[in-house]
mmCIF file of C-alpha atoms in Angstrom:
data_model
loop_
_atom_site.group_PDB
_atom_site.id
_atom_site.type_symbol
_atom_site.label_atom_id
_atom_site.label_comp_id
_atom_site.label_asym_id
_atom_site.label_seq_id
_atom_site.Cartn_x
_atom_site.Cartn_y
_atom_site.Cartn_z
ATOM 1 C CA UNK A 1 13.374 36.836 3.975
ATOM 2 C CA UNK A 2 14.237 35.897 0.702
ATOM 3 C CA UNK A 3 13.464 32.303 -0.361
ATOM 4 C CA UNK A 4 15.512 29.773 -0.329
ATOM 5 C CA UNK A 5 17.299 29.380 -3.449
ATOM 6 C CA UNK A 6 17.063 25.808 -5.046
ATOM 7 C CA UNK A 7 19.809 24.891 -8.520
ATOM 8 C CA UNK A 8 18.693 21.664 -9.974
ATOM 9 C CA UNK A 9 20.897 20.470 -12.610
ATOM 10 C CA UNK A 10 19.033 17.834 -15.216
ATOM 11 C CA UNK A 11 21.051 16.189 -16.948
ATOM 12 C CA UNK A 12 19.009 14.337 -19.247
ATOM 13 C CA UNK A 13 19.831 11.600 -20.857
ATOM 14 C CA UNK A 14 23.477 11.943 -20.167
ATOM 15 C CA UNK A 15 26.612 10.702 -17.855
ATOM 16 C CA UNK A 16 26.744 7.073 -17.515
ATOM 17 C CA UNK A 17 27.415 6.028 -13.625
ATOM 18 C CA UNK A 18 31.084 6.397 -14.237
ATOM 19 C CA UNK A 19 31.104 9.631 -15.684
ATOM 20 C CA UNK A 20 28.575 10.501 -12.826
ATOM 21 C CA UNK A 21 30.780 9.501 -10.189
ATOM 22 C CA UNK A 22 33.796 11.358 -11.885
ATOM 23 C CA UNK A 23 31.732 14.495 -11.988
ATOM 24 C CA UNK A 24 31.251 13.980 -7.603
ATOM 25 C CA UNK A 25 34.484 13.769 -7.723
ATOM 26 C CA UNK A 26 34.975 17.182 -9.180
ATOM 27 C CA UNK A 27 31.836 18.377 -7.362
ATOM 28 C CA UNK A 28 32.646 17.932 -4.241
ATOM 29 C CA UNK A 29 35.714 19.802 -3.737
ATOM 30 C CA UNK A 30 34.277 22.736 -6.064
ATOM 31 C CA UNK A 31 31.867 23.191 -3.605
ATOM 32 C CA UNK A 32 33.888 23.746 -1.136
ATOM 33 C CA UNK A 33 36.056 25.937 -3.372
ATOM 34 C CA UNK A 34 33.599 28.198 -3.968
ATOM 35 C CA UNK A 35 32.544 28.568 -0.053
ATOM 36 C CA UNK A 36 28.689 27.425 -0.692
ATOM 37 C CA UNK A 37 26.637 26.939 2.031
ATOM 38 C CA UNK A 38 24.218 24.402 1.734
ATOM 39 C CA UNK A 39 22.159 25.234 4.913
ATOM 40 C CA UNK A 40 21.275 28.423 2.961
ATOM 41 C CA UNK A 41 21.189 27.277 -1.163
ATOM 42 C CA UNK A 42 19.351 24.129 -2.343
ATOM 43 C CA UNK A 43 21.219 21.841 -4.732
ATOM 44 C CA UNK A 44 19.678 18.943 -6.741
ATOM 45 C CA UNK A 45 21.115 16.635 -9.447
ATOM 46 C CA UNK A 46 18.761 14.813 -11.297
ATOM 47 C CA UNK A 47 20.674 11.494 -13.449
ATOM 48 C CA UNK A 48 19.013 9.220 -15.885
ATOM 49 C CA UNK A 49 16.793 6.682 -13.378
ATOM 50 C CA UNK A 50 19.501 4.054 -13.713
ATOM 51 C CA UNK A 51 22.219 5.781 -12.675
ATOM 52 C CA UNK A 52 20.018 7.429 -10.047
ATOM 53 C CA UNK A 53 18.938 4.376 -8.811
ATOM 54 C CA UNK A 54 23.077 2.800 -8.356
ATOM 55 C CA UNK A 55 23.889 6.503 -6.716
ATOM 56 C CA UNK A 56 21.443 6.100 -3.859
ATOM 57 C CA UNK A 57 22.797 2.616 -3.391
ATOM 58 C CA UNK A 58 26.308 3.786 -3.291
ATOM 59 C CA UNK A 59 25.157 6.406 -0.530
ATOM 60 C CA UNK A 60 23.146 4.052 1.347
ATOM 61 C CA UNK A 61 26.324 1.454 1.458
ATOM 62 C CA UNK A 62 28.303 4.148 2.856
ATOM 63 C CA UNK A 63 26.081 4.430 5.568
ATOM 64 C CA UNK A 64 26.460 8.499 5.988
ATOM 65 C CA UNK A 65 26.827 11.588 3.983
ATOM 66 C CA UNK A 66 30.436 11.236 1.932
ATOM 67 C CA UNK A 67 32.894 13.934 2.355
ATOM 68 C CA UNK A 68 30.375 16.497 4.590
ATOM 69 C CA UNK A 69 28.284 16.586 1.673
ATOM 70 C CA UNK A 70 24.781 15.786 2.043
ATOM 71 C CA UNK A 71 25.056 13.957 -1.456
ATOM 72 C CA UNK A 72 21.602 11.477 -0.945
ATOM 73 C CA UNK A 73 19.498 14.633 -0.295
ATOM 74 C CA UNK A 74 20.684 16.555 -3.267
ATOM 75 C CA UNK A 75 19.208 13.773 -5.891
ATOM 76 C CA UNK A 76 15.861 13.990 -7.741
ATOM 77 C CA UNK A 77 14.371 12.050 -9.750
ATOM 78 C CA UNK A 78 14.031 13.355 -13.706
ATOM 79 C CA UNK A 79 10.209 12.065 -14.242
ATOM 80 C CA UNK A 80 7.692 9.809 -12.771
ATOM 81 C CA UNK A 81 4.699 7.516 -14.166
ATOM 82 C CA UNK A 82 1.507 9.109 -13.698
ATOM 83 C CA UNK A 83 0.367 5.324 -12.210
ATOM 84 C CA UNK A 84 0.602 4.403 -9.087
ATOM 85 C CA UNK A 85 1.971 0.599 -10.277
ATOM 86 C CA UNK A 86 0.858 -1.940 -12.765
ATOM 87 C CA UNK A 87 1.656 -2.980 -16.899
ATOM 88 C CA UNK A 88 3.792 0.032 -17.520
ATOM 89 C CA UNK A 89 6.688 -1.133 -18.738
ATOM 90 C CA UNK A 90 9.813 0.716 -18.264
ATOM 91 C CA UNK A 91 7.652 3.221 -15.850
ATOM 92 C CA UNK A 92 8.917 4.571 -12.753
ATOM 93 C CA UNK A 93 6.540 5.066 -9.813
ATOM 94 C CA UNK A 94 6.228 8.389 -7.525
ATOM 95 C CA UNK A 95 6.069 5.697 -4.483
ATOM 96 C CA UNK A 96 9.574 4.217 -5.985
ATOM 97 C CA UNK A 97 10.796 7.384 -6.035
ATOM 98 C CA UNK A 98 10.031 7.802 -2.243
ATOM 99 C CA UNK A 99 11.528 4.808 -1.579
ATOM 100 C CA UNK A 100 14.375 5.440 -2.262
ATOM 101 C CA UNK A 101 14.366 8.475 0.256
ATOM 102 C CA UNK A 102 14.168 11.541 -3.240
ATOM 103 C CA UNK A 103 12.572 14.928 -1.743
ATOM 104 C CA UNK A 104 11.626 15.699 -5.700
ATOM 105 C CA UNK A 105 11.050 14.888 -9.281
ATOM 106 C CA UNK A 106 10.861 16.784 -12.498
ATOM 107 C CA UNK A 107 7.686 16.968 -13.726
ATOM 108 C CA UNK A 108 6.078 18.212 -17.263
ATOM 109 C CA UNK A 109 9.297 19.330 -18.659
ATOM 110 C CA UNK A 110 8.889 20.653 -22.253
ATOM 111 C CA UNK A 111 11.032 17.411 -23.691
ATOM 112 C CA UNK A 112 8.145 15.104 -21.845
ATOM 113 C CA UNK A 113 5.033 16.978 -23.501
ATOM 114 C CA UNK A 114 6.514 17.441 -26.959
ATOM 115 C CA UNK A 115 8.312 14.449 -27.040
ATOM 116 C CA UNK A 116 6.729 11.862 -24.916
ATOM 117 C CA UNK A 117 3.075 12.981 -25.339
ATOM 118 C CA UNK A 118 2.961 13.897 -21.738
ATOM 119 C CA UNK A 119 -0.254 16.005 -21.930
ATOM 120 C CA UNK A 120 -1.516 18.815 -19.092
ATOM 121 C CA UNK A 121 -4.166 16.182 -17.839
ATOM 122 C CA UNK A 122 -1.113 13.712 -17.859
ATOM 123 C CA UNK A 123 1.265 16.410 -16.122
ATOM 124 C CA UNK A 124 -2.010 16.636 -13.655
ATOM 125 C CA UNK A 125 -1.827 12.989 -13.047
ATOM 126 C CA UNK A 126 1.661 12.984 -12.451
ATOM 127 C CA UNK A 127 1.828 16.212 -9.813
ATOM 128 C CA UNK A 128 -0.655 14.169 -7.772
ATOM 129 C CA UNK A 129 0.951 11.320 -7.614
ATOM 130 C CA UNK A 130 4.130 12.750 -6.203
ATOM 131 C CA UNK A 131 2.380 14.591 -3.584
ATOM 132 C CA UNK A 132 0.278 11.540 -2.723
ATOM 133 C CA UNK A 133 3.856 10.023 -2.196
ATOM 134 C CA UNK A 134 5.723 12.441 -0.238
ATOM 135 C CA UNK A 135 7.883 13.883 -3.633
ATOM 136 C CA UNK A 136 7.620 17.581 -4.089
ATOM 137 C CA UNK A 137 7.217 18.145 -7.966
ATOM 138 C CA UNK A 138 9.223 20.654 -10.051
ATOM 139 C CA UNK A 139 6.336 20.955 -12.047
ATOM 140 C CA UNK A 140 7.670 22.889 -15.666
ATOM 141 C CA UNK A 141 5.706 25.640 -17.684
ATOM 142 C CA UNK A 142 6.134 27.361 -20.384
ATOM 143 C CA UNK A 143 5.641 28.466 -23.666
ATOM 144 C CA UNK A 144 6.257 27.989 -27.248
ATOM 145 C CA UNK A 145 8.189 30.419 -29.507
ATOM 146 C CA UNK A 146 4.749 30.489 -31.717
ATOM 147 C CA UNK A 147 3.297 31.063 -28.886
ATOM 148 C CA UNK A 148 5.080 34.078 -27.445
ATOM 149 C CA UNK A 149 5.096 35.813 -30.678
ATOM 150 C CA UNK A 150 1.265 35.334 -30.610
ATOM 151 C CA UNK A 151 1.134 37.162 -27.429
ATOM 152 C CA UNK A 152 -0.435 34.380 -25.641
ATOM 153 C CA UNK A 153 2.508 33.808 -23.223
ATOM 154 C CA UNK A 154 0.222 34.604 -20.204
ATOM 155 C CA UNK A 155 -2.733 32.699 -20.938
ATOM 156 C CA UNK A 156 -0.045 29.068 -22.199
ATOM 157 C CA UNK A 157 1.155 29.072 -18.630
ATOM 158 C CA UNK A 158 -2.101 29.364 -16.684
ATOM 159 C CA UNK A 159 -3.494 26.962 -18.485
ATOM 160 C CA UNK A 160 -0.573 24.832 -17.515
ATOM 161 C CA UNK A 161 -0.612 25.613 -13.957
ATOM 162 C CA UNK A 162 -4.534 25.098 -13.419
ATOM 163 C CA UNK A 163 -4.943 21.969 -14.614
ATOM 164 C CA UNK A 164 -1.768 20.535 -12.947
ATOM 165 C CA UNK A 165 -2.399 22.169 -9.815
ATOM 166 C CA UNK A 166 -6.631 22.071 -9.751
ATOM 167 C CA UNK A 167 -6.749 18.400 -8.102
ATOM 168 C CA UNK A 168 -3.935 19.020 -5.909
ATOM 169 C CA UNK A 169 -4.807 22.083 -3.955
ATOM 170 C CA UNK A 170 -4.933 20.216 -0.458
ATOM 171 C CA UNK A 171 -2.386 18.277 -0.774
ATOM 172 C CA UNK A 172 0.109 21.466 -1.888
ATOM 173 C CA UNK A 173 -1.401 23.334 0.997
ATOM 174 C CA UNK A 174 -0.783 20.916 3.640
ATOM 175 C CA UNK A 175 2.845 20.357 2.940
ATOM 176 C CA UNK A 176 5.641 23.038 3.300
ATOM 177 C CA UNK A 177 7.463 23.404 0.395
ATOM 178 C CA UNK A 178 5.498 20.834 -1.133
ATOM 179 C CA UNK A 179 5.756 21.774 -5.018
ATOM 180 C CA UNK A 180 8.241 24.098 -6.885
ATOM 181 C CA UNK A 181 7.307 25.874 -10.361
ATOM 182 C CA UNK A 182 10.351 26.280 -13.360
ATOM 183 C CA UNK A 183 9.358 28.955 -16.044
ATOM 184 C CA UNK A 184 10.704 27.133 -18.823
ATOM 185 C CA UNK A 185 10.273 28.916 -22.096
ATOM 186 C CA UNK A 186 10.677 26.579 -24.525
ATOM 187 C CA UNK A 187 12.064 28.751 -27.022
ATOM 188 C CA UNK A 188 15.147 29.175 -24.708
ATOM 189 C CA UNK A 189 15.495 25.540 -23.423
ATOM 190 C CA UNK A 190 18.920 24.013 -25.472
ATOM 191 C CA UNK A 191 18.967 27.165 -27.760
ATOM 192 C CA UNK A 192 21.566 29.524 -26.334
ATOM 193 C CA UNK A 193 18.990 31.639 -26.121
ATOM 194 C CA UNK A 194 17.388 33.266 -22.711
ATOM 195 C CA UNK A 195 14.579 35.290 -22.211
ATOM 196 C CA UNK A 196 15.794 38.781 -20.988
ATOM 197 C CA UNK A 197 16.310 38.861 -17.058
ATOM 198 C CA UNK A 198 13.402 41.813 -16.439
ATOM 199 C CA UNK A 199 10.924 39.555 -18.611
ATOM 200 C CA UNK A 200 11.732 36.248 -16.848
ATOM 201 C CA UNK A 201 10.969 37.961 -13.819
ATOM 202 C CA UNK A 202 7.316 39.161 -14.814
ATOM 203 C CA UNK A 203 6.155 35.843 -15.908
ATOM 204 C CA UNK A 204 7.282 34.377 -12.940
ATOM 205 C CA UNK A 205 5.309 36.898 -11.118
ATOM 206 C CA UNK A 206 2.414 36.370 -13.265
ATOM 207 C CA UNK A 207 2.824 33.024 -11.895
ATOM 208 C CA UNK A 208 2.707 33.845 -8.622
ATOM 209 C CA UNK A 209 -0.097 35.642 -8.662
ATOM 210 C CA UNK A 210 -1.848 33.012 -10.346
ATOM 211 C CA UNK A 211 -0.828 30.255 -7.758
ATOM 212 C CA UNK A 212 -2.165 32.854 -5.421
ATOM 213 C CA UNK A 213 -5.690 32.647 -7.244
ATOM 214 C CA UNK A 214 -5.192 28.986 -7.004
ATOM 215 C CA UNK A 215 -3.717 28.177 -4.027
ATOM 216 C CA UNK A 216 -4.151 31.288 -1.693
ATOM 217 C CA UNK A 217 -1.830 34.031 -0.976
ATOM 218 C CA UNK A 218 0.379 32.169 2.045
ATOM 219 C CA UNK A 219 1.320 29.230 -0.022
ATOM 220 C CA UNK A 220 2.315 31.364 -3.160
ATOM 221 C CA UNK A 221 4.172 33.183 -1.004
ATOM 222 C CA UNK A 222 6.500 30.652 -0.201
ATOM 223 C CA UNK A 223 6.444 28.703 -3.528
ATOM 224 C CA UNK A 224 9.828 29.223 -4.916
ATOM 225 C CA UNK A 225 9.713 29.809 -9.011
ATOM 226 C CA UNK A 226 12.537 29.060 -10.725
ATOM 227 C CA UNK A 227 13.637 29.942 -14.516
ATOM 228 C CA UNK A 228 15.266 27.167 -16.653
ATOM 229 C CA UNK A 229 16.258 27.846 -20.309
ATOM 230 C CA UNK A 230 20.066 28.141 -21.249
ATOM 231 C CA UNK A 231 20.998 29.080 -17.848
ATOM 232 C CA UNK A 232 24.964 29.655 -17.940
ATOM 233 C CA UNK A 233 27.538 31.442 -15.676
ATOM 234 C CA UNK A 234 27.587 34.213 -17.465
ATOM 235 C CA UNK A 235 23.678 35.759 -16.883
ATOM 236 C CA UNK A 236 22.859 33.269 -13.491
ATOM 237 C CA UNK A 237 23.506 36.145 -11.093
ATOM 238 C CA UNK A 238 21.547 38.908 -13.701
ATOM 239 C CA UNK A 239 18.517 36.118 -13.399
ATOM 240 C CA UNK A 240 18.717 35.707 -9.745
ATOM 241 C CA UNK A 241 19.372 38.721 -8.514
ATOM 242 C CA UNK A 242 15.468 39.244 -9.596
ATOM 243 C CA UNK A 243 12.946 39.619 -6.920
ATOM 244 C CA UNK A 244 10.046 36.833 -8.394
ATOM 245 C CA UNK A 245 13.373 34.272 -9.681
ATOM 246 C CA UNK A 246 13.788 31.590 -6.652
ATOM 247 C CA UNK A 247 16.659 29.577 -8.184
ATOM 248 C CA UNK A 248 17.232 28.117 -11.647
ATOM 249 C CA UNK A 249 16.539 24.611 -13.577
ATOM 250 C CA UNK A 250 19.883 24.085 -15.739
ATOM 251 C CA UNK A 251 20.408 21.301 -18.364
ATOM 252 C CA UNK A 252 23.728 21.782 -21.005
ATOM 253 C CA UNK A 253 25.734 24.003 -18.461
ATOM 254 C CA UNK A 254 24.670 21.602 -15.086
ATOM 255 C CA UNK A 255 27.199 18.338 -16.635
ATOM 256 C CA UNK A 256 30.199 20.136 -16.382
ATOM 257 C CA UNK A 257 30.612 20.391 -12.454
ATOM 258 C CA UNK A 258 32.691 23.884 -12.264
ATOM 259 C CA UNK A 259 30.315 25.330 -14.543
ATOM 260 C CA UNK A 260 27.333 24.301 -12.529
ATOM 261 C CA UNK A 261 28.789 25.171 -9.153
ATOM 262 C CA UNK A 262 29.509 28.553 -10.577
ATOM 263 C CA UNK A 263 25.912 28.938 -11.007
ATOM 264 C CA UNK A 264 25.236 28.175 -7.503
ATOM 265 C CA UNK A 265 27.653 30.941 -6.445
ATOM 266 C CA UNK A 266 25.753 32.992 -7.974
ATOM 267 C CA UNK A 267 22.612 31.974 -6.534
ATOM 268 C CA UNK A 268 24.244 32.081 -3.018
ATOM 269 C CA UNK A 269 25.636 35.800 -4.175
ATOM 270 C CA UNK A 270 22.056 36.971 -5.070
ATOM 271 C CA UNK A 271 20.581 35.739 -2.163
ATOM 272 C CA UNK A 272 23.147 37.756 -0.365
ATOM 273 C CA UNK A 273 21.905 41.029 -2.290
ATOM 274 C CA UNK A 274 18.265 40.430 -2.000
ATOM 275 C CA UNK A 275 18.497 39.973 1.823
ATOM 276 C CA UNK A 276 20.382 43.007 1.624
ATOM 277 C CA UNK A 277 17.155 44.962 -0.767
ATOM 278 C CA UNK A 278 14.098 46.011 0.999
ATOM 279 C CA UNK A 279 12.314 45.851 -2.188
ATOM 280 C CA UNK A 280 13.253 41.893 -2.564
ATOM 281 C CA UNK A 281 10.876 39.237 -1.229
#
């Protein structure tokens, strides 16, 4: 059977609490209109930490999953600290994310690596902290344009995976669906350029092969690998039809609820096609 697709919206530094509430007012009925089966497709929204906390508080105050939408389970963190606690002003720990009842955190996004100095070693610490707290890392890996043009794509990603995972092998293998990988070619993020679907699938297959070496075949076969990088409704189906691509990490196109739900609908259509295809996962 195909792996359950995971479609995650990374809002980055966008949306106030007021704007997020307006988004959700449109998002929930759009899921119904597109007949999204949330038992078959996993959907995440990752707002800023400030908005995230407020939305979780709202969900808890309501005492239930509002309007038939599993709202709280859809929320995820954009980042977390490499340290468990201490004098680190402005940081949010893995324990804090877990205490809110959140299941996922994005770790190692290229913007964190390039703008905020998240080295491979720091990313590894964040992965370790997340797993310790029971939060599944969405581990981002990917190459720059210069690295791709130099033929270094596979080597760069293998190195990122090895460093991020080596100290957490036991924890990953101990937990079902404890790790998600997001392949995000840096040159495609926010540029409008999308990696060719066949090439994206090849890289995701290479990633799965590396996971087999690091974690063993059983874990590698169940680990979901997303594609991210200028994903939009127009290319989502072609990407997610590929056998090694198990969803998408969506940036700009996730900021509009109608656009984002169209991507979710494409994932649902791709899942049905994979289930019918004998060569699919």
